[in-house]
CSV table of C-alpha atoms in Angstrom, one decimal:
chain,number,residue,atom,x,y,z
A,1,UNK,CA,-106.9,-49.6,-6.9
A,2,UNK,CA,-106.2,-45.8,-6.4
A,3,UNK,CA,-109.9,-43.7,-6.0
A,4,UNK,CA,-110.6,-40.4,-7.2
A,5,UNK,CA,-109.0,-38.6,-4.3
A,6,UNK,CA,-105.6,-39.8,-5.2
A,7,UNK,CA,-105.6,-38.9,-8.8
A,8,UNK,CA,-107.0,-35.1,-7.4
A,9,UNK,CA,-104.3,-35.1,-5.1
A,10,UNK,CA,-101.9,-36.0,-7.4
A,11,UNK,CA,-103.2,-33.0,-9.8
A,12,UNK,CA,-103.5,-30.8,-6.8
A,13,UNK,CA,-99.7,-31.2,-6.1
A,14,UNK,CA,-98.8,-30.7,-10.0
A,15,UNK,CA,-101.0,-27.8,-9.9
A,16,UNK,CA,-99.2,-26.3,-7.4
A,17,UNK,CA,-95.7,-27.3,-9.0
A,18,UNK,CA,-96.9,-25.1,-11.7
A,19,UNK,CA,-97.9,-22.4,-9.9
A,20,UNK,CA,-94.7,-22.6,-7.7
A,21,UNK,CA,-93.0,-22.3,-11.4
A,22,UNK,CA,-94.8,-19.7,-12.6
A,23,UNK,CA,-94.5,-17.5,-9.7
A,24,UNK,CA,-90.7,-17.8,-9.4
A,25,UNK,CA,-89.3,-18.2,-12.9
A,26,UNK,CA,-87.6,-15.3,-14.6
A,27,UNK,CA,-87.5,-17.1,-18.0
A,28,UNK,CA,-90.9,-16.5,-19.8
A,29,UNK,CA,-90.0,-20.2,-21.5
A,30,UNK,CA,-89.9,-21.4,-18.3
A,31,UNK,CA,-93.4,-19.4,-17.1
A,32,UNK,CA,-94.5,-21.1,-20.5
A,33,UNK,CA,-93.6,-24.6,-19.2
A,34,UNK,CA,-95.3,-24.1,-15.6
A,35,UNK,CA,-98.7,-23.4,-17.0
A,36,UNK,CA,-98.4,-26.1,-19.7
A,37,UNK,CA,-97.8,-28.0,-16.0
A,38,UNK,CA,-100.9,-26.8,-14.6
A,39,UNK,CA,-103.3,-27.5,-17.8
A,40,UNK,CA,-101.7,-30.7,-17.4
A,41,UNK,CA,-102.6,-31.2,-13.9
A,42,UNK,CA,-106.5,-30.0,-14.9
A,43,UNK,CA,-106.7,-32.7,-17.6
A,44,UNK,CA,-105.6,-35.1,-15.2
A,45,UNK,CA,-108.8,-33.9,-12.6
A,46,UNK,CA,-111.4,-34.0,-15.9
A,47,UNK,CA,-110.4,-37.7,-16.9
A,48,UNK,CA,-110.4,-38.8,-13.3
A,49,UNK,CA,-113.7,-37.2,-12.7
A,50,UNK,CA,-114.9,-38.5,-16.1
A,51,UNK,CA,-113.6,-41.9,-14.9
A,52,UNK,CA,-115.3,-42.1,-11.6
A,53,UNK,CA,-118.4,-40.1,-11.6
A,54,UNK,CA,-119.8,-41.0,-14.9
A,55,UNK,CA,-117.4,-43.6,-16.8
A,56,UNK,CA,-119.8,-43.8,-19.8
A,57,UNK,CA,-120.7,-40.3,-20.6
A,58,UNK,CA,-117.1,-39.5,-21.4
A,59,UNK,CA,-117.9,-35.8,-21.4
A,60,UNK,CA,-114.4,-35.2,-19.5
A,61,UNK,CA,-112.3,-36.6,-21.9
A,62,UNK,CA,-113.4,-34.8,-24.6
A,63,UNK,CA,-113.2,-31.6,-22.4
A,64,UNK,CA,-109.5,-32.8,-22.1
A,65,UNK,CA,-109.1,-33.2,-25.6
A,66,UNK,CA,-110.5,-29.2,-25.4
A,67,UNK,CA,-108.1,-28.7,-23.1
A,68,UNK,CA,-105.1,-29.7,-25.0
A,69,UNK,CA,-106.2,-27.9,-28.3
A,70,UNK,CA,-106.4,-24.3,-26.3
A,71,UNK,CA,-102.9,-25.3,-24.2
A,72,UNK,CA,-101.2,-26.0,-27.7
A,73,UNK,CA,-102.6,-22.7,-28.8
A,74,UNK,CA,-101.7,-20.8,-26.2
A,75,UNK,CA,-98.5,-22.5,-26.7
A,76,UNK,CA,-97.7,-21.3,-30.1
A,77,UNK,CA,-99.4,-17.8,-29.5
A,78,UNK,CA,-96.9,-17.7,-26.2
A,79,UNK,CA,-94.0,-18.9,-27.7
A,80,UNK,CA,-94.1,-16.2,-31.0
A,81,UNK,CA,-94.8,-13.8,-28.2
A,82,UNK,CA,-91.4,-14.6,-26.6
A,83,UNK,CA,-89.6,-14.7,-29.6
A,84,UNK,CA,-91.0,-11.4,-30.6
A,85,UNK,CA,-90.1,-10.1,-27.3
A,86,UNK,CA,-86.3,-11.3,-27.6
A,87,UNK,CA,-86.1,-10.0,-30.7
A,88,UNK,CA,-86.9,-6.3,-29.4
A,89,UNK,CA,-85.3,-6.5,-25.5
A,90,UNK,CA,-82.4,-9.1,-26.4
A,91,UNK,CA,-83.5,-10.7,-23.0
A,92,UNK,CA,-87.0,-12.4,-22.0
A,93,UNK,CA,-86.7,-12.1,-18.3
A,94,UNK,CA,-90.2,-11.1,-17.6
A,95,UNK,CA,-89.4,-9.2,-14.6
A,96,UNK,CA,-87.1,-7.2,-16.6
A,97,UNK,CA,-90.2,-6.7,-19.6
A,98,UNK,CA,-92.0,-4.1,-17.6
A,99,UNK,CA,-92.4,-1.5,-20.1
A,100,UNK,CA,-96.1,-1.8,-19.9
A,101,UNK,CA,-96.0,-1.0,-16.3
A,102,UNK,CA,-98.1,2.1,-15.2
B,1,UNK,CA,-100.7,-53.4,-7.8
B,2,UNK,CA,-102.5,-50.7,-9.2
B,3,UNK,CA,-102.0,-48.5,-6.7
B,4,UNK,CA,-98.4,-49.4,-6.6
B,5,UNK,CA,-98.1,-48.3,-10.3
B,6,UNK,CA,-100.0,-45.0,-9.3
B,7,UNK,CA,-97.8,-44.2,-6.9
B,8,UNK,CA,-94.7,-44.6,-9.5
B,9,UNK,CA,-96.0,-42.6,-11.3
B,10,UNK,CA,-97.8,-40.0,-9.3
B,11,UNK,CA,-94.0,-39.7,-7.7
B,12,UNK,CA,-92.2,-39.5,-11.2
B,13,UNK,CA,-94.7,-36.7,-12.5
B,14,UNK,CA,-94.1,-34.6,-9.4
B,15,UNK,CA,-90.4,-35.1,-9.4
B,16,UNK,CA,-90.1,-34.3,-13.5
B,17,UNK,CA,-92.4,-31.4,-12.6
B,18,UNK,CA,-90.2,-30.1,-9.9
B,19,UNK,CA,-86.8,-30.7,-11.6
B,20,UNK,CA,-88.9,-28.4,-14.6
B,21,UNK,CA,-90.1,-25.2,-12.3
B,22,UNK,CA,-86.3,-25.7,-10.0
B,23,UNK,CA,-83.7,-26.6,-12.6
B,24,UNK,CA,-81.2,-23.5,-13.9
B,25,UNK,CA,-80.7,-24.5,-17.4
B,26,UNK,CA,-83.8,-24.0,-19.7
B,27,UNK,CA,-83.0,-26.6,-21.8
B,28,UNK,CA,-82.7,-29.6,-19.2
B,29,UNK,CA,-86.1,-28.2,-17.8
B,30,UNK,CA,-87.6,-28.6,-21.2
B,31,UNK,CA,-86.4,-31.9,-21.0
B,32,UNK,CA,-88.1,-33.0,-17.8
B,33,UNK,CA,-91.2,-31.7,-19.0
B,34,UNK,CA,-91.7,-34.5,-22.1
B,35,UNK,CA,-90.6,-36.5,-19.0
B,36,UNK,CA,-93.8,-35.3,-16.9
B,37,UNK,CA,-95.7,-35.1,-19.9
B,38,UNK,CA,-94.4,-38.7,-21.4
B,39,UNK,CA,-96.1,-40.1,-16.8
B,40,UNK,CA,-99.4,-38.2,-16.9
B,41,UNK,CA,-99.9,-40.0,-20.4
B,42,UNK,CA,-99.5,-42.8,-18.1
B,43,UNK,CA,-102.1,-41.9,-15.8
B,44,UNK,CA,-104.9,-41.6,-18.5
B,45,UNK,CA,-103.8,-45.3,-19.8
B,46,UNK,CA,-104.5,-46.1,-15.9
B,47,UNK,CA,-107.8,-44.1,-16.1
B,48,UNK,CA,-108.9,-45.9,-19.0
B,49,UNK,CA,-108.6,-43.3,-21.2
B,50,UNK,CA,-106.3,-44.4,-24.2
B,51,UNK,CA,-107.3,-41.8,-26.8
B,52,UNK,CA,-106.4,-39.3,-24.6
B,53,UNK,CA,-102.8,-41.1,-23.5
B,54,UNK,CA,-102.1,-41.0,-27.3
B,55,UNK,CA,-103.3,-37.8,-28.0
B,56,UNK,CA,-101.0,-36.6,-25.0
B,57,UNK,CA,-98.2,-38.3,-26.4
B,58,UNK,CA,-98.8,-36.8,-30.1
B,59,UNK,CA,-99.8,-33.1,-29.1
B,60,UNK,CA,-97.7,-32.6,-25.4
B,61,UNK,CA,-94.4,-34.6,-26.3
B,62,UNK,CA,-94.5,-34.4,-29.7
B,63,UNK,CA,-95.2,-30.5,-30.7
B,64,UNK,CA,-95.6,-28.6,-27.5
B,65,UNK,CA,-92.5,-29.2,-26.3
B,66,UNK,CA,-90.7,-29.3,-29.7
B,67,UNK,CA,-92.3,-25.5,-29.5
B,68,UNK,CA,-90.8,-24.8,-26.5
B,69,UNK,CA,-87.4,-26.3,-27.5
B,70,UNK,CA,-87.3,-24.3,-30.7
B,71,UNK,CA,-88.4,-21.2,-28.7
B,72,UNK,CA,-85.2,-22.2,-26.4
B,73,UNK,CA,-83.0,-22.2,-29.1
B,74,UNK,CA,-83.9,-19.4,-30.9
B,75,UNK,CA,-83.7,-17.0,-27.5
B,76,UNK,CA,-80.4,-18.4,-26.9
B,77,UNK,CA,-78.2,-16.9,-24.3
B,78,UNK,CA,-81.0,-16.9,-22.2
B,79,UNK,CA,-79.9,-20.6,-21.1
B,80,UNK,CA,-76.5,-19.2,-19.5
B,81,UNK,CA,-76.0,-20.5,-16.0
B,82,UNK,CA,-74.3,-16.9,-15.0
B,83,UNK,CA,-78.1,-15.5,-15.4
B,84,UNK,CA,-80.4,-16.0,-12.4
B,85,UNK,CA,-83.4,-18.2,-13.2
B,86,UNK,CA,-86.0,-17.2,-10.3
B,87,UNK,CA,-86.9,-13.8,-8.9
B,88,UNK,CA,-86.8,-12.6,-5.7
B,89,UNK,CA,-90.5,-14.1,-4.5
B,90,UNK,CA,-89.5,-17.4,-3.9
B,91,UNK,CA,-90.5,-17.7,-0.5
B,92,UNK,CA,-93.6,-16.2,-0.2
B,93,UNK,CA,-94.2,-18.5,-3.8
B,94,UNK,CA,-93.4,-21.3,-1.7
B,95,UNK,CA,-95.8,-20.4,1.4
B,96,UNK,CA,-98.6,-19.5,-0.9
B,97,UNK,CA,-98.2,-23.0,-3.1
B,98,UNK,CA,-97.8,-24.9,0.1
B,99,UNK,CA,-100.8,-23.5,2.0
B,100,UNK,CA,-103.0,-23.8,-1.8
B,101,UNK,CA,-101.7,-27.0,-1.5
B,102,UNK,CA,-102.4,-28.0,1.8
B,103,UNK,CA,-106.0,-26.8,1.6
B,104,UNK,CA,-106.6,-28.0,-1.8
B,105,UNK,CA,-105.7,-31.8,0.0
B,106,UNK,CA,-107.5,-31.0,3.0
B,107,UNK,CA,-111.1,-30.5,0.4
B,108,UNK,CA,-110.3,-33.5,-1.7
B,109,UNK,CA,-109.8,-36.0,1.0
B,110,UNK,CA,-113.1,-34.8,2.9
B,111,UNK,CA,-115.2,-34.4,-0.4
B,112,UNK,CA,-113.7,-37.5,-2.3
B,113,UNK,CA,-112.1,-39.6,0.8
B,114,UNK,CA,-113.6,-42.6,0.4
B,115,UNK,CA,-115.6,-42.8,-2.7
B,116,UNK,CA,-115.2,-46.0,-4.8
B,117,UNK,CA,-115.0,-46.0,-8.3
B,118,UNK,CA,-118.0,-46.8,-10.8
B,119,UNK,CA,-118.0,-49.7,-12.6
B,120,UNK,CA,-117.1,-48.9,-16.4
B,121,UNK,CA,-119.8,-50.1,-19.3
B,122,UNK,CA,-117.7,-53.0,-20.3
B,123,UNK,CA,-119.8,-55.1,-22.8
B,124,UNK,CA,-123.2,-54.4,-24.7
B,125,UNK,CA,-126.0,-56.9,-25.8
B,126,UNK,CA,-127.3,-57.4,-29.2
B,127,UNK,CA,-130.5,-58.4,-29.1
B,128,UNK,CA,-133.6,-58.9,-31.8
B,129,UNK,CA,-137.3,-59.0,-30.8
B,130,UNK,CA,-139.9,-59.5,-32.8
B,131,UNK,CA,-142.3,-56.1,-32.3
B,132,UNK,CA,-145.1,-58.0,-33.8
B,133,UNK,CA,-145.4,-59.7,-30.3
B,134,UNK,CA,-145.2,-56.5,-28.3
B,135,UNK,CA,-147.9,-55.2,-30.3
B,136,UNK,CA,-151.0,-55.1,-28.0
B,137,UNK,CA,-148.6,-54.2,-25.0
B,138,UNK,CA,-149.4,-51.1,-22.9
B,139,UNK,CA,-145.6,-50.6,-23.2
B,140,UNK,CA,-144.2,-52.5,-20.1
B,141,UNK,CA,-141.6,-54.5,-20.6
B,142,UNK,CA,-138.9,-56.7,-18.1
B,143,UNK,CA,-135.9,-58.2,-19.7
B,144,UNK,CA,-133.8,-60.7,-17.9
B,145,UNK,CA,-130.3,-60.7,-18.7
B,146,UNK,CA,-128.2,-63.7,-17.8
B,147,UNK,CA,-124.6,-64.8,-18.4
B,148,UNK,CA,-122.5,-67.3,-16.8
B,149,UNK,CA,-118.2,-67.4,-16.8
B,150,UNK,CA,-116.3,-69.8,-16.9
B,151,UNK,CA,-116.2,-71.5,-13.8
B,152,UNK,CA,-119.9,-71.6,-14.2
B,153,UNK,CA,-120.7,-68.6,-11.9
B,154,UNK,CA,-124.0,-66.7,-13.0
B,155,UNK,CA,-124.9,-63.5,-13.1
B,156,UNK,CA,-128.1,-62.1,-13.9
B,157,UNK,CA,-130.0,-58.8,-14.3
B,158,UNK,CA,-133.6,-58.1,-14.4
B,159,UNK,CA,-134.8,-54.2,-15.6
B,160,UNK,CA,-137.9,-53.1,-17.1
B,161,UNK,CA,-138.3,-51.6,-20.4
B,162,UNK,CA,-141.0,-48.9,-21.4
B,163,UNK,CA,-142.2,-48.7,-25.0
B,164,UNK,CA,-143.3,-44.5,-25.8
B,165,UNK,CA,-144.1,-43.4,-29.0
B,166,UNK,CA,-146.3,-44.1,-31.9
B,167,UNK,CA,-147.1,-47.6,-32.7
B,168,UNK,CA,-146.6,-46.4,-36.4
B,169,UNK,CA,-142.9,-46.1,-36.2
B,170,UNK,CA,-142.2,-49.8,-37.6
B,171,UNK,CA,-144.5,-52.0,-39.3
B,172,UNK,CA,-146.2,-54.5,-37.1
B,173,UNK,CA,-144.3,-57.8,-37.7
B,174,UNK,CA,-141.1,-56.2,-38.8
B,175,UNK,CA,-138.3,-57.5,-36.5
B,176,UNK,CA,-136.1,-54.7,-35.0
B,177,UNK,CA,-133.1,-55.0,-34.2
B,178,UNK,CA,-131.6,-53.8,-31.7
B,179,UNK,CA,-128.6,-51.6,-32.1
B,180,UNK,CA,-126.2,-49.6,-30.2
B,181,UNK,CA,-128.6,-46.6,-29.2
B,182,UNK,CA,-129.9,-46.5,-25.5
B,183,UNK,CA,-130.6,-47.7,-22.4
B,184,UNK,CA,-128.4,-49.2,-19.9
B,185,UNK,CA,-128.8,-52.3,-17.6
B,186,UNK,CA,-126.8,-53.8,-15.0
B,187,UNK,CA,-125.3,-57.3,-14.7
B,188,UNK,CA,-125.2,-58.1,-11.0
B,189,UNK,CA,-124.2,-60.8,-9.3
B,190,UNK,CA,-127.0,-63.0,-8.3
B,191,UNK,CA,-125.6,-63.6,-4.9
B,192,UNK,CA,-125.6,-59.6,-4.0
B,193,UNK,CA,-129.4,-59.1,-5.3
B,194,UNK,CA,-130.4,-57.3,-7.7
B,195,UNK,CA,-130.4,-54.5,-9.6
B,196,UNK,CA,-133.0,-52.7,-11.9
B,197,UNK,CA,-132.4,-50.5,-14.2
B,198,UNK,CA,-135.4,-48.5,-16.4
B,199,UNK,CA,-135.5,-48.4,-19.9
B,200,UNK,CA,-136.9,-45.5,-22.2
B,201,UNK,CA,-137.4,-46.2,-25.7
B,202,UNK,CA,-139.9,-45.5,-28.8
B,203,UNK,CA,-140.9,-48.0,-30.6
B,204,UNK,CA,-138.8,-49.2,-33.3
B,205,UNK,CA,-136.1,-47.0,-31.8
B,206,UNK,CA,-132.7,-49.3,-31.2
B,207,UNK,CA,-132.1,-50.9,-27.7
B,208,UNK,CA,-128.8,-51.4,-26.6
B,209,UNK,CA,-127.9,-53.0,-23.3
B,210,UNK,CA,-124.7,-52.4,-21.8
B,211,UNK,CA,-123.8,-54.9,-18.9
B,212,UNK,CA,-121.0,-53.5,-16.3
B,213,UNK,CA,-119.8,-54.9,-13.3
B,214,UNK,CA,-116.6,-55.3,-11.6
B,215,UNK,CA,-116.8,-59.0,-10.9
B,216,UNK,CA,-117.0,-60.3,-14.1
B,217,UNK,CA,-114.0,-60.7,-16.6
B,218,UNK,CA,-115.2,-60.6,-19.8
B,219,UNK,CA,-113.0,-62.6,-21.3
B,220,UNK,CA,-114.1,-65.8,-19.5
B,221,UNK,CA,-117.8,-65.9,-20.4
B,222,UNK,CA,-119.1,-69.0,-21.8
B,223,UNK,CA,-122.2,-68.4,-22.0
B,224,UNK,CA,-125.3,-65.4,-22.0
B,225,UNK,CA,-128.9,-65.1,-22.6
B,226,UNK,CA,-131.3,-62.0,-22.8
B,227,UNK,CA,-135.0,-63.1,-22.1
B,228,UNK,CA,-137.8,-59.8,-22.5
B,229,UNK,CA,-140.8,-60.5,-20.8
B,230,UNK,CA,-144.5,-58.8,-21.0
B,231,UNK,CA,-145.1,-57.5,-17.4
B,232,UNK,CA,-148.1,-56.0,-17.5
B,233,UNK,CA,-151.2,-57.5,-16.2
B,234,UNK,CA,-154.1,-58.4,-18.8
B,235,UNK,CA,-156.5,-61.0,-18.1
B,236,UNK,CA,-156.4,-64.4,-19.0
B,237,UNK,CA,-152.6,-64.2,-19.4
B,238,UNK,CA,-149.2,-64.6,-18.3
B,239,UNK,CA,-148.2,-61.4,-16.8
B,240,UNK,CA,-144.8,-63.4,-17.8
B,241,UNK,CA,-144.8,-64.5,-20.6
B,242,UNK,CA,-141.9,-64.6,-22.9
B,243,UNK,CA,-141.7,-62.4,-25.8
B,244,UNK,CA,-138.3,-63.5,-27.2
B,245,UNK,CA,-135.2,-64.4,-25.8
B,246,UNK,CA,-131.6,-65.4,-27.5
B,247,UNK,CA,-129.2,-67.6,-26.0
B,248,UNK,CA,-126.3,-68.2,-25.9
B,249,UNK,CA,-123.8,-68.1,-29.3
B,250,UNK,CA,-125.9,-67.9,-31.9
B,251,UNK,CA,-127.9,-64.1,-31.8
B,252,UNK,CA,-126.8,-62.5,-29.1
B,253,UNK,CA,-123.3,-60.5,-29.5
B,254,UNK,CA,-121.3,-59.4,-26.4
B,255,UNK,CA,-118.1,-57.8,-27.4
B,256,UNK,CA,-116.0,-55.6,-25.2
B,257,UNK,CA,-117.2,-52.2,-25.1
B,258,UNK,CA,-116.5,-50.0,-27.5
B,259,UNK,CA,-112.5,-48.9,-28.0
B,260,UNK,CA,-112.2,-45.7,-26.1
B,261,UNK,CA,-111.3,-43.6,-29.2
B,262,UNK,CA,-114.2,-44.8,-31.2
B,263,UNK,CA,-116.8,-43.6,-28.8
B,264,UNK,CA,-114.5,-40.3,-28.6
B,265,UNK,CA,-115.0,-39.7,-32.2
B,266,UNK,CA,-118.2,-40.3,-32.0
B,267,UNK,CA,-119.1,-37.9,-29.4
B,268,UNK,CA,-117.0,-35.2,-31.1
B,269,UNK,CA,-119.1,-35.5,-34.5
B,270,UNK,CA,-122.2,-36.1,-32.5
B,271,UNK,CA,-122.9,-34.2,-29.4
B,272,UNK,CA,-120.0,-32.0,-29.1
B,273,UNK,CA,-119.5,-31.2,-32.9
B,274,UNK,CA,-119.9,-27.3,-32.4
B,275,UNK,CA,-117.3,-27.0,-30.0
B,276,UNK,CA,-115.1,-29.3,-32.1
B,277,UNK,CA,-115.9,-26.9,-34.9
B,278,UNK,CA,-115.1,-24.0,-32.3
B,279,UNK,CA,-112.1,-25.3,-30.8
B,280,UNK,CA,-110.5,-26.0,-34.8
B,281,UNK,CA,-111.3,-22.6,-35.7
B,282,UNK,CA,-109.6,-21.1,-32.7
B,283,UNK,CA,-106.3,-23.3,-33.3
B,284,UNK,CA,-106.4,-22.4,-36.6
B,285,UNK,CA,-106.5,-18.7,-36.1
B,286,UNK,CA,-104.0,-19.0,-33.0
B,287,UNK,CA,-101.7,-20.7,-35.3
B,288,UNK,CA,-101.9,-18.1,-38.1
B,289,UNK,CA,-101.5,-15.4,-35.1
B,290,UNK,CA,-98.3,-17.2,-33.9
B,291,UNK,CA,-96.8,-17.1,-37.2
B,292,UNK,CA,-97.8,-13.4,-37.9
B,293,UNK,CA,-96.3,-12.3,-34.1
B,294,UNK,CA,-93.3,-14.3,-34.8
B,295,UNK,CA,-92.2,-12.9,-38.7
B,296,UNK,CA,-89.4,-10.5,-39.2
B,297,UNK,CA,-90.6,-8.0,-41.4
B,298,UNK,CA,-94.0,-7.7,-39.4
């Protein structure tokens, strides 16, 4: 039976997936994608803590089902952002979006 | 065999994952994400946690990514292979994610190495006792808790209840019964000794014992019994004597703990019905924000 430290492990590593994505990808879909990755890989630590340290208070699944409210949130709210921002630069290469830059 | 299935589906998570933050074309990355989204859905089924695997399943796979699709297909072009899809820090990216990830895996396995997991509340007692009898008490209860499985194995629990409150809560004589409210217990095996758990209720307040343990499968029990005794010492009597106790099919109630999603919604109305509130409110007004960003004329 796989303990608590495997399941961190595992959201350690998709963590970092995400962060490698979000660091390196040009696409702001694709920067989108990395963090829905990395709330992923935090729902996966609250259920496994939820599981292990305190299986009946259930406190971090409902945190998770939190979590998952404010990631598809910040999914739509991201997603009208990059379609707004296609619409005005024809492109949503966010290296290339640096109007904003002092 | 468990750990077998984890490791299946650890491995698929991190490859879909990978094949979403390495692949060129958008569209195929989108793809792998319901993938990774479709395995970690997986891992809260292996975690116990079904309401949340469906919830995944509905919310991740079903509009998230049909969000990001859309979005894909709207900013066509974008998906061309001739355009570059990374910038020019990958390597340093790599190094920095490596040595986060290192570390981070270094922490877990000395904070977490080797801790088992908790037994999960698995089945609940429903038990009646007459409060009549418990009238004169100074508040000092035991309860005995017994069941047997199948292959006539027995396992028993002893804890002690405390009575707090005012005696004029319920009626003298009334029965209570006792519901799904507090208190915990433990079932034990009787070979490993036992364990005790305390009790905290008013009076005429609902006890609810819950009975975990990893060795029993709750399936195969045959029979149970719940026995409350008065502990305390008075003169001239029993300091054990039996206030009640239901046997085996006819009062007492063990069912399998309740479904995962129906002590979910209960939390979310009970306890954590502000945030709920919060959290509704918020998706609400990012979801009118998304489609005022997003309009034409705006």
């Amino acid at each position: 039976m796989p303990g608590l430290a495997h399941y961190l492990i595992l959201a350690a590593a998709l963590f970092c997936v995400g962060i490698l994505g979000l660091l390196t990808r040009r696409n702001a879909v694709g920067v989108l994608m990395s963090i829905e990755l990395m709330f992923n890989a935090v729902n996966i630590n609250f259920v496994a803590f939820s599981r292990f340290l305190s299986p009946d208070a259930l406190s971090g699944q409902i945190f998770a089902v939190f979590v998952i409210t404010i990631a598809a949130a910040e999914a739509a709210v991201g997603l009208a952002i990059v379609i707004l921002i296609y619409r005005n630069f024809r492109g949503i290469e966010v290296d290339k979006i640096n109007f904003m830059k002092w | 065999m468990s750990l077998v299935i984890f490791y299946i589906l650890g491995a698929a998570i991190l490859i879909a994952a990978l094949m979403v933050v390495t692949l060129r074309n958008v569209f195929h990355s989108a793809l792998f994400l319901v993938a990774t989204f479709f395995f970690v859905a997986g891992i809260y089924l292996m975690l116990n946690a079904e309401f949340l695997a469906a919830v995944q399943i509905l919310i991740y796979v079903g509009a998230v990514t049909i969000l990001i699709l859309f979005a894909i297909m709207l900013t066509h072009k974008i998906q061309s292979k001739s355009i570059r899809q990374v910038n020019e820090q990958v390597l340093p990216a790599m190094i920095i994610t490596g040595l986060l990830l290192v570390m981070s895996v270094l922490a877990i396995i000395r904070t977490f190495g080797d801790s088992p997991p908790k037994s999960k509340n698995r089945g609940s007692w429903t038990a009646t006792f007459d409060t009549d009898k418990i009238r004169d008490n100074d508040g000092f209860l035991d309860w005995a808790a017994g069941i047997e499985d199948e292959s006539g194995k027995d396992y028993y629990a002893f804890g002690s209840l405390t009575i707090l409150g005012d005696n004029a809560g319920t009626p003298m004589g009334k029965k209570v019964k006792a519901e799904p409210g507090i208190g915990n217990g433990y079932i034990v095996s009787s070979n490993s000794g036992f364990t005790t758990s305390n009790i905290v209720f008013s009076r005429g307040q609902n006890v609810y014992f819950k009975i975990w343990s990893d060795e029993v499968d709750y399936n195969s029990i045959s029979t149970a019994e719940l026995y409350i005794f008065r502990a305390v010492d008075r003169p001239g009597e029993d300091p054990w004597s039996l206030l009640g106790s239901i046997g085996d099919d006819e009062k007492i109630v063990i069912q399998l703990s309740n479904s995962n999603s129906e002590s979910i919604g209960r939390l979310l109305m009970s306890k954590f019905v502000l945030p709920f509130e919060v959290v509704s409110v918020l998706l609400l007004a990012a979801l009118i924000g998304a489609i005022v960003i997003a309009r034409k004329d705006g």
